[in-house]
Amino acid sequence: MKRRAFLRAGLAGTVAGGAMLAAPAVHAEEKFRWRMTTSFPPGLPFYQSGPGSAEWIVKSIDEATNGRLKIKLFAAGELVKWNGGFDAVTGGTVEANSAVAYYWSGKVPALQYFGTVPFGMSFQGQNAWYYHGGGLKLWNEIYSDFGVIGMPCGNSGVQMGGWFRKPMNSLADFKGLKMRIPGLGGKIYKALGVNVKSLGGGEIFPALERGVIDAAEWVGPLQDRRLGLQKAAKYYYTPGWHEPSTTTELMISKKAFNALPKDIQAVVRQVAAAANIIAHTSAEALNGGALKDLVDNYGVITGPLPKDSVDAARKTTALVLEADAAADPVTRKVYDSYMDFQKRHTAWKDISETAYSAYVSGS
């Protein structure tokens, strides 16, 4: 009897132990279903479609989690307006949104720095600041008050200076000009006398075509061609001093993110980091061909912005950034971090990449 009792006890223990071992497998099969909006028109290369885009992110997370996290994606206007993503996530309508953080600078001015900074760091420096200089930590300190998490998931690199319906010959030509341009760049141009307009991507072409605006900035040749801006204006200027390194953000509800198992959280973070480099390099690979197409087949005229306009913009940028930092302690904290890192990074960049580029170009 004792032997049989012992065996029964042992069998029961084995079953119980097996159940305990099986428990993680049950947890591992838990399914999560999210909704995600973006600020970008359907099919827009780089942002909405293609390598490193929102569609790529959603698909990559699905594949990497074997379907445990599926995300239904909505382009701008399909669920909320192009500028409604912040409120949709913080209000619990959706779990995630992809946009550029400067769209929300009306809520927190310091968020400008997590989009781009006029005359600021390029792709390398901006991302070095995020990942290794405290930038990402500061970003999420701000977002913590809103119950969301932010992370980079793309970068345009240096953008073009914009599309203009008429030639720009001097700073005087900007006075009273109606131009679509967001973020700090818009704030700088406003200080220079430009009549700045805020429009979503899908609203730019009709406004430019009808003459509601005289000029517009979007991104670069690949994305601008998709919007058809070459059919509304012919003068396409450089450099994009206003956006030298524009970061696409993935904003996620902290509540939804914390409900995920640790392995899926890691997948989301790593997919976003992968998208950051993949989206950027796709733009670098495709912009040259797109620009050639615009010039050869659409009669687009490229050239530099008037030097006096860029010089004035640079001087005004320094004044505006310092004034904004003086007016708000959160902006001051981010400004100090960014500027300190830029100074240190530039010291290296000047004797490495800048020196190399100057030598190769013969300048």
Short mmCIF file of C-alpha atoms in Angstrom, two decimals:
data_model
loop_
_atom_site.label_atom_id
_atom_site.label_comp_id
_atom_site.label_asym_id
_atom_site.label_seq_id
_atom_site.Cartn_x
_atom_site.Cartn_y
_atom_site.Cartn_z
CA MET A 1 0.00 0.00 0.00
CA LYS A 2 2.75 2.37 0.84
CA ARG A 3 4.40 1.72 -2.50
CA ARG A 4 1.14 2.29 -4.42
CA ALA A 5 0.44 5.45 -2.43
CA PHE A 6 3.93 6.65 -3.18
CA LEU A 7 3.48 6.03 -6.91
CA ARG A 8 0.12 7.81 -6.94
CA ALA A 9 1.68 10.75 -5.16
CA GLY A 10 4.58 10.72 -7.58
CA LEU A 11 2.26 10.60 -10.59
CA ALA A 12 0.19 13.46 -9.21
CA GLY A 13 3.34 15.45 -8.68
CA THR A 14 4.47 14.73 -12.23
CA VAL A 15 1.13 15.92 -13.61
CA ALA A 16 1.23 19.00 -11.44
CA GLY A 17 4.80 19.65 -12.47
CA GLY A 18 3.86 19.21 -16.10
CA ALA A 19 1.08 21.74 -15.70
CA MET A 20 3.51 24.16 -14.16
CA LEU A 21 5.92 23.66 -17.02
CA ALA A 22 3.15 24.12 -19.53
CA ALA A 23 2.00 27.40 -17.98
CA PRO A 24 4.61 29.58 -19.75
CA ALA A 25 3.57 28.06 -23.09
CA VAL A 26 -0.01 29.14 -22.45
CA HIS A 27 1.23 32.64 -21.62
CA ALA A 28 3.44 32.67 -24.71
CA GLU A 29 0.40 32.12 -26.93
CA GLU A 30 -1.51 35.09 -25.54
CA LYS A 31 -2.65 37.31 -28.40
CA PHE A 32 -2.55 41.10 -28.51
CA ARG A 33 -4.43 43.28 -30.97
CA TRP A 34 -3.55 46.93 -31.43
CA ARG A 35 -4.61 49.76 -33.67
CA MET A 36 -2.08 52.27 -34.99
CA THR A 37 -2.60 55.57 -36.78
CA THR A 38 -0.12 57.71 -38.70
CA SER A 39 0.16 61.32 -39.81
CA PHE A 40 0.94 60.34 -43.39
CA PRO A 41 -1.11 59.83 -46.57
CA PRO A 42 -1.79 56.27 -47.80
CA GLY A 43 1.04 54.82 -49.86
CA LEU A 44 3.55 57.58 -49.07
CA PRO A 45 7.07 56.14 -49.54
CA PHE A 46 9.35 56.03 -46.51
CA TYR A 47 6.68 57.00 -43.98
CA GLN A 48 3.65 54.87 -44.79
CA SER A 49 4.88 52.29 -47.34
CA GLY A 50 8.17 50.65 -48.25
CA PRO A 51 11.31 49.69 -46.30
CA GLY A 52 11.27 50.88 -42.69
CA SER A 53 7.81 52.44 -43.04
CA ALA A 54 4.76 52.08 -40.79
CA GLU A 55 3.55 49.17 -42.94
CA TRP A 56 6.98 47.53 -42.65
CA ILE A 57 6.96 47.97 -38.86
CA VAL A 58 3.52 46.38 -38.48
CA LYS A 59 4.47 43.44 -40.71
CA SER A 60 7.84 42.92 -39.01
CA ILE A 61 6.29 42.85 -35.53
CA ASP A 62 3.67 40.36 -36.70
CA GLU A 63 6.32 38.07 -38.18
CA ALA A 64 8.77 38.36 -35.26
CA THR A 65 6.07 37.54 -32.70
CA ASN A 66 4.52 34.79 -34.82
CA GLY A 67 1.24 36.67 -34.82
CA ARG A 68 1.08 37.25 -31.06
CA LEU A 69 0.99 41.01 -31.65
CA LYS A 70 -1.03 42.11 -34.65
CA ILE A 71 -1.48 45.79 -35.41
CA LYS A 72 -4.16 47.24 -37.68
CA LEU A 73 -2.76 50.29 -39.43
CA PHE A 74 -4.62 53.45 -40.43
CA ALA A 75 -3.12 56.17 -42.62
CA ALA A 76 -3.92 59.85 -42.01
CA GLY A 77 -7.62 60.51 -42.34
CA GLU A 78 -8.70 56.87 -42.21
CA LEU A 79 -9.46 56.91 -38.48
CA VAL A 80 -8.25 60.30 -37.20
CA LYS A 81 -6.93 63.46 -38.87
CA TRP A 82 -3.23 63.74 -39.71
CA ASN A 83 -2.62 65.74 -36.53
CA GLY A 84 -4.87 63.66 -34.28
CA GLY A 85 -2.49 60.85 -33.38
CA PHE A 86 -1.31 62.23 -30.05
CA ASP A 87 -4.81 62.60 -28.70
CA ALA A 88 -5.82 59.22 -30.14
CA VAL A 89 -3.05 57.45 -28.21
CA THR A 90 -3.30 59.42 -24.97
CA GLY A 91 -7.09 59.12 -25.07
CA GLY A 92 -7.05 55.36 -25.58
CA THR A 93 -8.61 55.33 -29.05
CA VAL A 94 -5.53 53.55 -30.45
CA GLU A 95 -2.44 51.94 -28.94
CA ALA A 96 0.17 53.54 -31.23
CA ASN A 97 0.85 56.31 -33.72
CA SER A 98 3.61 57.22 -36.15
CA ALA A 99 4.36 60.88 -36.85
CA VAL A 100 7.02 63.49 -36.10
CA ALA A 101 7.22 64.76 -32.52
CA TYR A 102 7.22 68.42 -33.51
CA TYR A 103 3.56 68.02 -34.49
CA TRP A 104 2.84 68.03 -30.74
CA SER A 105 5.04 70.99 -29.84
CA GLY A 106 1.93 73.00 -29.05
CA LYS A 107 1.51 70.72 -26.03
CA VAL A 108 5.19 70.65 -25.03
CA PRO A 109 7.56 73.02 -26.90
CA ALA A 110 10.60 70.85 -26.09
CA LEU A 111 9.25 68.09 -28.34
CA GLN A 112 10.66 70.07 -31.29
CA TYR A 113 14.08 68.64 -30.49
CA PHE A 114 12.87 65.08 -31.03
CA GLY A 115 11.76 65.94 -34.54
CA THR A 116 14.65 68.02 -35.83
CA VAL A 117 16.57 71.21 -35.05
CA PRO A 118 17.37 73.87 -37.68
CA PHE A 119 21.11 73.93 -38.41
CA GLY A 120 21.37 71.03 -35.98
CA MET A 121 22.90 67.59 -36.13
CA SER A 122 22.69 65.22 -39.06
CA PHE A 123 21.39 61.64 -38.95
CA GLN A 124 24.55 60.35 -37.26
CA GLY A 125 24.68 62.97 -34.54
CA GLN A 126 20.94 63.02 -33.88
CA ASN A 127 20.81 59.28 -33.35
CA ALA A 128 24.01 59.29 -31.31
CA TRP A 129 22.31 61.79 -29.01
CA TYR A 130 19.17 59.65 -28.74
CA TYR A 131 20.86 56.35 -28.01
CA HIS A 132 24.07 57.40 -26.25
CA GLY A 133 23.72 61.03 -25.17
CA GLY A 134 20.55 60.98 -23.09
CA GLY A 135 18.17 62.25 -25.77
CA LEU A 136 15.86 59.24 -25.72
CA LYS A 137 15.71 59.38 -21.92
CA LEU A 138 14.68 63.05 -22.01
CA TRP A 139 12.10 62.32 -24.69
CA ASN A 140 10.43 59.72 -22.50
CA GLU A 141 10.64 61.82 -19.36
CA ILE A 142 8.39 64.28 -21.18
CA TYR A 143 6.08 61.61 -22.57
CA SER A 144 5.75 59.90 -19.19
CA ASP A 145 3.41 62.67 -18.03
CA PHE A 146 1.07 61.77 -20.88
CA GLY A 147 1.17 57.99 -20.36
CA VAL A 148 3.02 57.26 -23.61
CA ILE A 149 6.40 56.01 -24.78
CA GLY A 150 8.35 57.44 -27.71
CA MET A 151 11.12 55.97 -29.83
CA PRO A 152 12.77 56.72 -33.20
CA CYS A 153 11.56 54.61 -36.11
CA GLY A 154 12.92 56.47 -39.13
CA ASN A 155 14.98 59.45 -40.22
CA SER A 156 14.78 61.44 -43.45
CA GLY A 157 18.32 62.76 -43.29
CA VAL A 158 18.88 66.25 -44.71
CA GLN A 159 15.73 67.43 -46.44
CA MET A 160 15.22 69.77 -49.37
CA GLY A 161 14.54 73.44 -48.79
CA GLY A 162 11.12 73.43 -50.38
CA TRP A 163 9.04 74.06 -53.51
CA PHE A 164 8.39 77.61 -54.73
CA ARG A 165 6.04 78.87 -57.42
CA LYS A 166 8.43 81.67 -58.37
CA PRO A 167 12.21 82.15 -58.25
CA MET A 168 13.68 83.25 -54.93
CA ASN A 169 16.51 85.71 -55.40
CA SER A 170 16.98 87.30 -51.99
CA LEU A 171 15.70 87.45 -48.43
CA ALA A 172 13.31 90.20 -49.51
CA ASP A 173 11.38 87.67 -51.64
CA PHE A 174 10.34 85.82 -48.47
CA LYS A 175 8.47 88.77 -46.99
CA GLY A 176 4.77 87.95 -46.99
CA LEU A 177 5.31 84.62 -48.76
CA LYS A 178 2.62 82.07 -47.85
CA MET A 179 4.51 78.85 -47.08
CA ARG A 180 3.62 75.50 -45.61
CA ILE A 181 6.39 74.61 -43.18
CA PRO A 182 6.07 73.04 -39.70
CA GLY A 183 8.17 72.90 -36.56
CA LEU A 184 11.00 75.19 -35.61
CA GLY A 185 11.68 75.88 -39.28
CA GLY A 186 8.25 77.45 -39.53
CA LYS A 187 8.92 79.50 -36.43
CA ILE A 188 12.19 80.80 -37.91
CA TYR A 189 10.59 81.67 -41.24
CA LYS A 190 7.75 83.45 -39.44
CA ALA A 191 10.33 85.62 -37.66
CA LEU A 192 11.73 86.47 -41.11
CA GLY A 193 8.36 87.67 -42.36
CA VAL A 194 6.97 84.52 -43.97
CA ASN A 195 3.24 83.84 -43.63
CA VAL A 196 3.56 80.30 -42.26
CA LYS A 197 0.80 77.73 -42.84
CA SER A 198 0.22 74.36 -41.13
CA LEU A 199 -1.03 71.66 -43.50
CA GLY A 200 -0.99 67.88 -43.50
CA GLY A 201 0.78 66.01 -46.28
CA GLY A 202 -2.39 65.32 -48.23
CA GLU A 203 -3.39 68.99 -48.10
CA ILE A 204 -0.19 70.44 -49.58
CA PHE A 205 -0.63 69.75 -53.31
CA PRO A 206 -4.11 71.24 -53.75
CA ALA A 207 -3.13 74.33 -51.74
CA LEU A 208 0.05 74.83 -53.77
CA GLU A 209 -1.65 74.13 -57.10
CA ARG A 210 -4.47 76.60 -56.47
CA GLY A 211 -2.13 79.30 -55.17
CA VAL A 212 -3.53 79.23 -51.65
CA ILE A 213 0.14 78.97 -50.66
CA ASP A 214 3.19 80.19 -52.60
CA ALA A 215 5.65 77.59 -51.36
CA ALA A 216 5.77 74.35 -49.43
CA GLU A 217 8.28 72.15 -47.67
CA TRP A 218 7.62 68.42 -47.36
CA VAL A 219 10.57 66.00 -47.25
CA GLY A 220 12.76 65.09 -50.23
CA PRO A 221 12.52 64.03 -53.88
CA LEU A 222 11.13 60.54 -53.23
CA GLN A 223 8.29 61.64 -50.98
CA ASP A 224 7.63 64.98 -52.70
CA ARG A 225 7.23 63.33 -56.09
CA ARG A 226 4.61 61.01 -54.63
CA LEU A 227 2.56 64.04 -53.53
CA GLY A 228 2.87 65.48 -57.04
CA LEU A 229 4.39 68.76 -55.88
CA GLN A 230 6.39 69.01 -59.12
CA LYS A 231 3.08 69.62 -60.92
CA ALA A 232 2.29 72.63 -58.76
CA ALA A 233 5.68 74.38 -58.52
CA LYS A 234 8.94 74.20 -60.47
CA TYR A 235 11.56 75.79 -58.24
CA TYR A 236 13.05 73.26 -55.82
CA TYR A 237 15.64 74.73 -53.48
CA THR A 238 18.36 73.45 -51.18
CA PRO A 239 19.72 73.20 -48.47
CA GLY A 240 17.09 72.02 -46.02
CA TRP A 241 18.59 74.01 -43.16
CA HIS A 242 15.29 73.76 -41.31
CA GLU A 243 15.29 69.93 -41.14
CA PRO A 244 18.77 68.40 -41.30
CA SER A 245 17.70 65.15 -39.64
CA THR A 246 13.99 64.62 -39.19
CA THR A 247 13.05 61.74 -36.90
CA THR A 248 9.93 59.66 -37.39
CA GLU A 249 8.57 58.63 -34.01
CA LEU A 250 6.71 55.57 -32.86
CA MET A 251 4.45 56.66 -30.00
CA ILE A 252 2.91 53.88 -27.89
CA SER A 253 0.46 53.86 -25.01
CA LYS A 254 2.46 53.00 -21.89
CA LYS A 255 -0.47 50.97 -20.58
CA ALA A 256 -0.64 48.89 -23.77
CA PHE A 257 3.14 48.48 -23.91
CA ASN A 258 3.43 47.40 -20.28
CA ALA A 259 0.73 44.78 -20.84
CA LEU A 260 2.97 43.02 -23.37
CA PRO A 261 5.30 40.19 -22.28
CA LYS A 262 8.94 41.25 -22.06
CA ASP A 263 9.90 39.38 -25.23
CA ILE A 264 7.29 41.20 -27.32
CA GLN A 265 8.32 44.53 -25.77
CA ALA A 266 11.86 43.77 -26.92
CA VAL A 267 10.61 42.95 -30.42
CA VAL A 268 8.78 46.28 -30.66
CA ARG A 269 11.86 48.22 -29.56
CA GLN A 270 14.19 46.36 -31.90
CA VAL A 271 11.86 46.63 -34.89
CA ALA A 272 11.63 50.39 -34.32
CA ALA A 273 15.43 50.64 -34.11
CA ALA A 274 15.77 48.60 -37.30
CA ALA A 275 13.19 50.78 -39.07
CA ASN A 276 15.20 53.84 -38.06
CA ILE A 277 18.21 52.77 -40.13
CA ILE A 278 16.31 50.92 -42.87
CA ALA A 279 14.00 53.85 -43.63
CA HIS A 280 16.92 56.27 -43.69
CA THR A 281 19.05 54.17 -46.00
CA SER A 282 16.11 53.56 -48.33
CA ALA A 283 15.71 57.32 -48.73
CA GLU A 284 19.44 57.68 -49.34
CA ALA A 285 19.25 54.98 -51.99
CA LEU A 286 16.19 56.34 -53.82
CA ASN A 287 16.33 60.12 -53.55
CA GLY A 288 19.01 60.53 -56.21
CA GLY A 289 16.99 58.72 -58.87
CA ALA A 290 13.82 60.55 -57.87
CA LEU A 291 15.57 63.91 -58.14
CA LYS A 292 16.91 63.06 -61.60
CA ASP A 293 13.41 62.10 -62.70
CA LEU A 294 11.99 65.40 -61.42
CA VAL A 295 14.60 67.41 -63.31
CA ASP A 296 14.69 65.38 -66.53
CA ASN A 297 11.01 64.57 -66.93
CA TYR A 298 9.12 67.33 -65.12
CA GLY A 299 11.29 70.36 -65.80
CA VAL A 300 12.00 71.00 -62.13
CA ILE A 301 14.66 73.65 -61.52
CA THR A 302 16.96 73.03 -58.57
CA GLY A 303 19.34 75.46 -56.95
CA PRO A 304 20.52 77.00 -53.70
CA LEU A 305 18.37 79.22 -51.53
CA PRO A 306 19.55 82.85 -51.54
CA LYS A 307 22.59 83.13 -49.30
CA ASP A 308 21.25 86.13 -47.42
CA SER A 309 18.08 84.18 -46.55
CA VAL A 310 20.05 81.23 -45.15
CA ASP A 311 22.40 83.53 -43.25
CA ALA A 312 19.42 85.35 -41.74
CA ALA A 313 17.76 82.06 -40.87
CA ARG A 314 20.87 80.84 -39.08
CA LYS A 315 21.19 84.01 -37.02
CA THR A 316 17.48 83.96 -36.17
CA THR A 317 17.62 80.28 -35.23
CA ALA A 318 20.21 80.93 -32.53
CA LEU A 319 18.07 83.73 -31.07
CA VAL A 320 14.81 81.75 -31.18
CA LEU A 321 16.27 78.60 -29.64
CA GLU A 322 17.84 80.52 -26.77
CA ALA A 323 14.65 82.52 -26.16
CA ASP A 324 12.53 79.36 -26.11
CA ALA A 325 14.92 77.74 -23.65
CA ALA A 326 14.83 80.80 -21.40
CA ALA A 327 11.03 80.73 -21.34
CA ASP A 328 10.53 77.09 -20.34
CA PRO A 329 12.55 74.90 -17.92
CA VAL A 330 11.77 71.68 -19.78
CA THR A 331 12.95 73.18 -23.07
CA ARG A 332 16.04 74.52 -21.28
CA LYS A 333 16.92 71.03 -20.07
CA VAL A 334 16.57 69.51 -23.54
CA TYR A 335 18.30 72.46 -25.23
CA ASP A 336 21.31 72.22 -22.93
CA SER A 337 21.61 68.48 -23.50
CA TYR A 338 21.29 68.80 -27.26
CA MET A 339 23.70 71.71 -27.65
CA ASP A 340 26.31 70.17 -25.38
CA PHE A 341 26.19 66.91 -27.30
CA GLN A 342 26.25 68.70 -30.66
CA LYS A 343 29.39 70.60 -29.65
CA ARG A 344 31.20 67.40 -28.69
CA HIS A 345 29.96 65.46 -31.70
CA THR A 346 30.89 68.25 -34.13
CA ALA A 347 34.48 68.24 -32.86
CA TRP A 348 34.75 64.64 -34.07
CA LYS A 349 32.64 65.07 -37.20
CA ASP A 350 34.76 67.99 -38.44
CA ILE A 351 37.95 65.94 -38.51
CA SER A 352 36.30 62.76 -39.77
CA GLU A 353 33.26 62.90 -42.05
CA THR A 354 33.39 66.62 -42.88
CA ALA A 355 37.11 66.50 -43.69
CA TYR A 356 36.63 63.39 -45.81
CA SER A 357 33.69 64.87 -47.74
CA ALA A 358 35.59 68.09 -48.39
CA TYR A 359 38.58 66.16 -49.71
CA VAL A 360 36.52 63.90 -51.97
CA SER A 361 34.52 66.82 -53.40
CA GLY A 362 37.69 68.81 -53.96
CA SER A 363 36.51 71.76 -51.89
#
